[in-house]
PDB file of C-alpha atoms and ligand atoms in Angstrom:
ATOM      1  CA  MET Z1041      11.772  -2.144 -16.815  1.00 69.00           C
ATOM      2  CA  THR Z1042      12.180   0.890 -18.731  1.00 78.00           C
ATOM      3  CA  ALA Z1043      15.846   1.322 -19.722  1.00 76.00           C
ATOM      4  CA  ASP Z1044      16.198   5.067 -19.544  1.00 93.00           C
ATOM      5  CA  CYS Z1045      14.418   5.076 -16.202  1.00 98.00           C
ATOM      6  CA  VAL Z1046      16.712   5.968 -13.194  1.00 98.00           C
ATOM      7  CA  PHE Z1047      14.573   4.083 -10.748  1.00 98.00           C
ATOM      8  CA  CYS Z1048      14.053   1.014 -12.906  1.00 98.00           C
ATOM      9  CA  ARG Z1049      17.909   0.829 -13.177  1.00 98.00           C
ATOM     10  CA  ILE Z1050      18.173   0.986  -9.359  1.00 98.00           C
ATOM     11  CA  VAL Z1051      15.482  -1.454  -8.884  1.00 98.00           C
ATOM     12  CA  SER Z1052      17.470  -3.940 -11.535  1.00 97.00           C
ATOM     13  CA  GLY Z1053      20.808  -3.152  -9.741  1.00 97.00           C
ATOM     14  CA  GLU Z1054      22.460  -1.607 -12.702  1.00 97.00           C
ATOM     15  CA  ILE Z1055      22.830   1.646 -10.683  1.00 96.00           C
ATOM     16  CA  PRO Z1056      23.695   1.167  -6.920  1.00 98.00           C
ATOM     17  CA  GLY Z1057      21.218   2.294  -4.353  1.00 98.00           C
ATOM     18  CA  ASP Z1058      21.555   2.259  -0.444  1.00 98.00           C
ATOM     19  CA  PHE Z1059      18.785   0.065  -0.004  1.00 98.00           C
ATOM     20  CA  VAL Z1060      16.984   0.099   3.258  1.00 98.00           C
ATOM     21  CA  PHE Z1061      14.215  -2.617   2.313  1.00 98.00           C
ATOM     22  CA  GLN Z1062      13.203  -4.783  -0.611  1.00 98.00           C
ATOM     23  CA  ASP Z1063      10.468  -7.410  -1.236  1.00 98.00           C
ATOM     24  CA  HIS Z1064       8.955  -8.866  -4.235  1.00 98.00           C
ATOM     25  CA  GLU Z1065       7.058  -5.617  -5.055  1.00 98.00           C
ATOM     26  CA  MET Z1066       8.854  -2.790  -3.842  1.00 98.00           C
ATOM     27  CA  VAL Z1067      12.194  -1.412  -2.762  1.00 98.00           C
ATOM     28  CA  ALA Z1068      13.163   1.525  -0.509  1.00 99.00           C
ATOM     29  CA  PHE Z1069      16.568   3.095  -0.699  1.00 98.00           C
ATOM     30  CA  ARG Z1070      17.997   6.519   0.511  1.00 98.00           C
ATOM     31  CA  ASP Z1071      17.464   9.609  -1.559  1.00 98.00           C
ATOM     32  CA  ILE Z1072      20.826  10.690  -2.925  1.00 98.00           C
ATOM     33  CA  HIS Z1073      20.014  14.348  -2.171  1.00 98.00           C
ATOM     34  CA  PRO Z1074      18.496  14.138   1.342  1.00 98.00           C
ATOM     35  CA  VAL Z1075      16.502  17.137   2.749  1.00 98.00           C
ATOM     36  CA  ALA Z1076      16.545  15.858   6.306  1.00 98.00           C
ATOM     37  CA  SER Z1077      18.487  13.022   8.132  1.00 98.00           C
ATOM     38  CA  THR Z1078      15.994  10.491   7.060  1.00 98.00           C
ATOM     39  CA  HIS Z1079      15.007  10.835   3.413  1.00 98.00           C
ATOM     40  CA  ILE Z1080      13.851   7.370   1.938  1.00 99.00           C
ATOM     41  CA  LEU Z1081      12.322   6.717  -1.419  1.00 99.00           C
ATOM     42  CA  LEU Z1082       9.647   3.880  -1.553  1.00 99.00           C
ATOM     43  CA  VAL Z1083       9.439   2.572  -5.188  1.00 98.00           C
ATOM     44  CA  PRO Z1084       7.320  -0.040  -6.890  1.00 98.00           C
ATOM     45  CA  ARG Z1085       9.463  -2.595  -8.919  1.00 98.00           C
ATOM     46  CA  GLU Z1086       7.170  -2.408 -11.495  1.00 98.00           C
ATOM     47  CA  HIS Z1087       7.446   0.866 -13.748  1.00 98.00           C
ATOM     48  CA  ILE Z1088       4.507   3.053 -12.931  1.00 98.00           C
ATOM     49  CA  GLY Z1089       4.877   6.427 -14.102  1.00 98.00           C
ATOM     50  CA  SER Z1090       3.079   8.346 -11.576  1.00 98.00           C
ATOM     51  CA  VAL Z1091      -0.130   8.414  -9.379  1.00 98.00           C
ATOM     52  CA  GLN Z1092      -1.954   9.208 -12.400  1.00 98.00           C
ATOM     53  CA  ASP Z1093      -0.963   5.765 -14.044  1.00 98.00           C
ATOM     54  CA  LEU Z1094      -2.537   3.852 -10.893  1.00 98.00           C
ATOM     55  CA  LYS Z1095      -5.495   1.800 -11.765  1.00 97.00           C
ATOM     56  CA  SER Z1096      -8.267  -0.091 -10.219  1.00 98.00           C
ATOM     57  CA  GLY Z1097      -6.539  -3.104  -8.332  1.00 97.00           C
ATOM     58  CA  ASP Z1098      -3.581  -0.957  -7.000  1.00 98.00           C
ATOM     59  CA  GLU Z1099      -5.305  -0.146  -3.908  1.00 98.00           C
ATOM     60  CA  GLU Z1100      -3.727  -2.828  -1.763  1.00 98.00           C
ATOM     61  CA  PHE Z1101      -0.357  -2.099  -3.212  1.00 98.00           C
ATOM     62  CA  ILE Z1102      -0.531   1.579  -2.364  1.00 98.00           C
ATOM     63  CA  GLY Z1103      -1.801   0.665   1.247  1.00 98.00           C
ATOM     64  CA  ARG Z1104       1.151  -1.616   1.412  1.00 98.00           C
ATOM     65  CA  LEU Z1105       3.615   1.013   0.355  1.00 98.00           C
ATOM     66  CA  ILE Z1106       2.268   3.672   2.906  1.00 98.00           C
ATOM     67  CA  LEU Z1107       2.401   0.782   5.789  1.00 98.00           C
ATOM     68  CA  ARG Z1108       5.875   0.086   4.765  1.00 99.00           C
ATOM     69  CA  ALA Z1109       6.839   3.933   5.072  1.00 99.00           C
ATOM     70  CA  LYS Z1110       5.280   3.844   8.563  1.00 98.00           C
ATOM     71  CA  ALA Z1111       7.574   0.594   9.628  1.00 98.00           C
ATOM     72  CA  LEU Z1112      10.670   2.315   8.072  1.00 98.00           C
ATOM     73  CA  ALA Z1113       9.772   5.583  10.021  1.00 98.00           C
ATOM     74  CA  GLU Z1114       9.905   3.429  13.014  1.00 98.00           C
ATOM     75  CA  GLN Z1115      13.089   1.625  12.108  1.00 98.00           C
ATOM     76  CA  GLU Z1116      14.653   5.104  11.324  1.00 98.00           C
ATOM     77  CA  GLY Z1117      13.547   6.108  14.924  1.00 98.00           C
ATOM     78  CA  VAL Z1118      11.535   9.280  13.444  1.00 98.00           C
ATOM     79  CA  ALA Z1119       8.103   7.932  13.910  1.00 98.00           C
ATOM     80  CA  GLU Z1120       7.553   9.500  17.398  1.00 98.00           C
ATOM     81  CA  ARG Z1121       8.400  13.032  16.523  1.00 98.00           C
ATOM     82  CA  GLY Z1122       6.470  12.703  13.173  1.00 98.00           C
ATOM     83  CA  TYR Z1123       7.629  12.868   9.467  1.00 98.00           C
ATOM     84  CA  ARG Z1124       6.301  13.633   5.959  1.00 98.00           C
ATOM     85  CA  LEU Z1125       5.141  11.319   3.215  1.00 98.00           C
ATOM     86  CA  VAL Z1126       5.036  12.983  -0.086  1.00 98.00           C
ATOM     87  CA  LEU Z1127       3.927  11.775  -3.602  1.00 98.00           C
ATOM     88  CA  ASN Z1128       4.804  14.379  -6.154  1.00 98.00           C
ATOM     89  CA  CYS Z1129       2.762  13.876  -9.461  1.00 98.00           C
ATOM     90  CA  GLY Z1130       3.620  15.509 -12.730  1.00 98.00           C
ATOM     91  CA  VAL Z1131       5.387  18.580 -13.616  1.00 97.00           C
ATOM     92  CA  TYR Z1132       3.121  21.176 -11.723  1.00 97.00           C
ATOM     93  CA  GLY Z1133       3.460  18.620  -8.622  1.00 98.00           C
ATOM     94  CA  GLY Z1134       7.270  18.779  -8.614  1.00 97.00           C
ATOM     95  CA  GLN Z1135       7.861  15.235  -9.869  1.00 98.00           C
ATOM     96  CA  ILE Z1136      11.440  15.011 -11.708  1.00 98.00           C
ATOM     97  CA  VAL Z1137      11.802  11.344 -11.758  1.00 98.00           C
ATOM     98  CA  PRO Z1138       8.785   9.622 -13.836  1.00 98.00           C
ATOM     99  CA  HIS Z1139       8.557   6.521 -11.815  1.00 98.00           C
ATOM    100  CA  LEU Z1140       6.300   6.543  -8.837  1.00 98.00           C
ATOM    101  CA  HIS Z1141       8.064   6.936  -5.333  1.00 98.00           C
ATOM    102  CA  LEU Z1142       6.877   7.955  -1.982  1.00 98.00           C
ATOM    103  CA  HIS Z1143       9.197  10.089   0.001  1.00 98.00           C
ATOM    104  CA  LEU Z1144       9.567   9.624   3.681  1.00 98.00           C
ATOM    105  CA  ILE Z1145      11.171  12.641   5.263  1.00 98.00           C
ATOM    106  CA  GLY Z1146      11.979  13.093   8.876  1.00 98.00           C
ATOM    107  CA  GLY Z1147      14.502  13.904  11.423  1.00 98.00           C
ATOM    108  CA  ARG Z1148      13.765  17.535  11.658  1.00 97.00           C
ATOM    109  CA  LYS Z1149      10.958  19.898  12.062  1.00 97.00           C
ATOM    110  CA  LEU Z1150       9.654  20.516   8.377  1.00 97.00           C
ATOM    111  CA  GLY Z1151       8.178  23.682   7.279  1.00 95.00           C
ATOM    112  CA  ASP Z1152       4.512  24.401   7.121  1.00 92.00           C
ATOM    113  CA  SER Z1153       4.480  25.354   3.634  1.00 88.00           C
ATOM    114  CA  LEU Z1154       3.229  22.913   0.850  1.00 86.00           C
ATOM    115  CA  GLY Z1155       4.836  25.074  -1.658  1.00 82.00           C
TER     116      GLY Z1155
HETATM  117  P1  5GP M 613      10.714  13.805  -7.367  1.00 94.04           P
HETATM  118  O1  5GP M 613      10.928  15.471  -7.437  1.00 94.04           O
HETATM  119  O2  5GP M 613      10.704  13.157  -8.826  1.00 94.04           O
HETATM  120  O3  5GP M 613       9.505  13.554  -6.436  1.00 94.04           O
HETATM  121  O4  5GP M 613      11.847  13.336  -6.564  1.00 94.04           O
HETATM  122  C1  5GP M 613      12.931  12.629  -7.025  1.00 94.04           C
HETATM  123  C2  5GP M 613      13.985  12.410  -5.929  1.00 94.04           C
HETATM  124  O5  5GP M 613      14.933  11.403  -6.566  1.00 94.04           O
HETATM  125  C3  5GP M 613      14.728  13.448  -5.737  1.00 94.04           C
HETATM  126  O6  5GP M 613      14.594  13.660  -4.326  1.00 94.04           O
HETATM  127  C4  5GP M 613      16.127  13.042  -6.045  1.00 94.04           C
HETATM  128  O7  5GP M 613      17.063  13.564  -5.026  1.00 94.04           O
HETATM  129  C5  5GP M 613      16.241  11.457  -5.905  1.00 94.04           C
HETATM  130  N1  5GP M 613      17.086  11.080  -7.024  1.00 94.04           N
HETATM  131  C6  5GP M 613      17.319  11.349  -8.329  1.00 94.04           C
HETATM  132  N2  5GP M 613      18.109  10.497  -8.801  1.00 94.04           N
HETATM  133  C7  5GP M 613      18.524   9.647  -7.950  1.00 94.04           C
HETATM  134  C8  5GP M 613      19.655   8.543  -7.987  1.00 94.04           C
HETATM  135  O8  5GP M 613      20.240   8.353  -8.907  1.00 94.04           O
HETATM  136  N3  5GP M 613      19.679   7.789  -6.700  1.00 94.04           N
HETATM  137  C9  5GP M 613      18.891   8.235  -5.607  1.00 94.04           C
HETATM  138  N4  5GP M 613      19.179   7.542  -4.650  1.00 94.04           N
HETATM  139  N5  5GP M 613      17.954   9.151  -5.565  1.00 94.04           N
HETATM  140  C10 5GP M 613      17.859   9.812  -6.786  1.00 94.04           C
HETATM  141 ZN1   ZN M 614      10.846   3.188 -13.995  1.00 94.04          ZN
END
């Protein structure tokens, strides 16, 4: 728990989140500013700053995070038409919240541009 981290505060329950999944190692909640009808953030309970802070041993966790995104896409009914998974990393990558999170975005045809 990092006291000034907004996602740590959501994980701990200090700030409310619209949760769609929780287990011992991750939570998933709806983005406060959704860019599509489904916009979910999958977040490790542990404070990991970004992809740059991942280390050897985290491979299976990251695999489970992606598989959970797949399951949530199916639960949301967006899997068949397709969806986007996004991991922004660092300032130039467009990361605003410095606690690793995987965006699951679906429900409309997204643009081809990656920025
Ligand atoms: P980033 O640009 O860091 O990859 O994305 C951060 C995301 O977190 C943004 O889409 C933003 O809307 C979302 N976000 C920021 N603060 C909060 C919050 O307090 N609650 C929720 N649910 N989402 C947040
Ligand atoms: Zn944090």
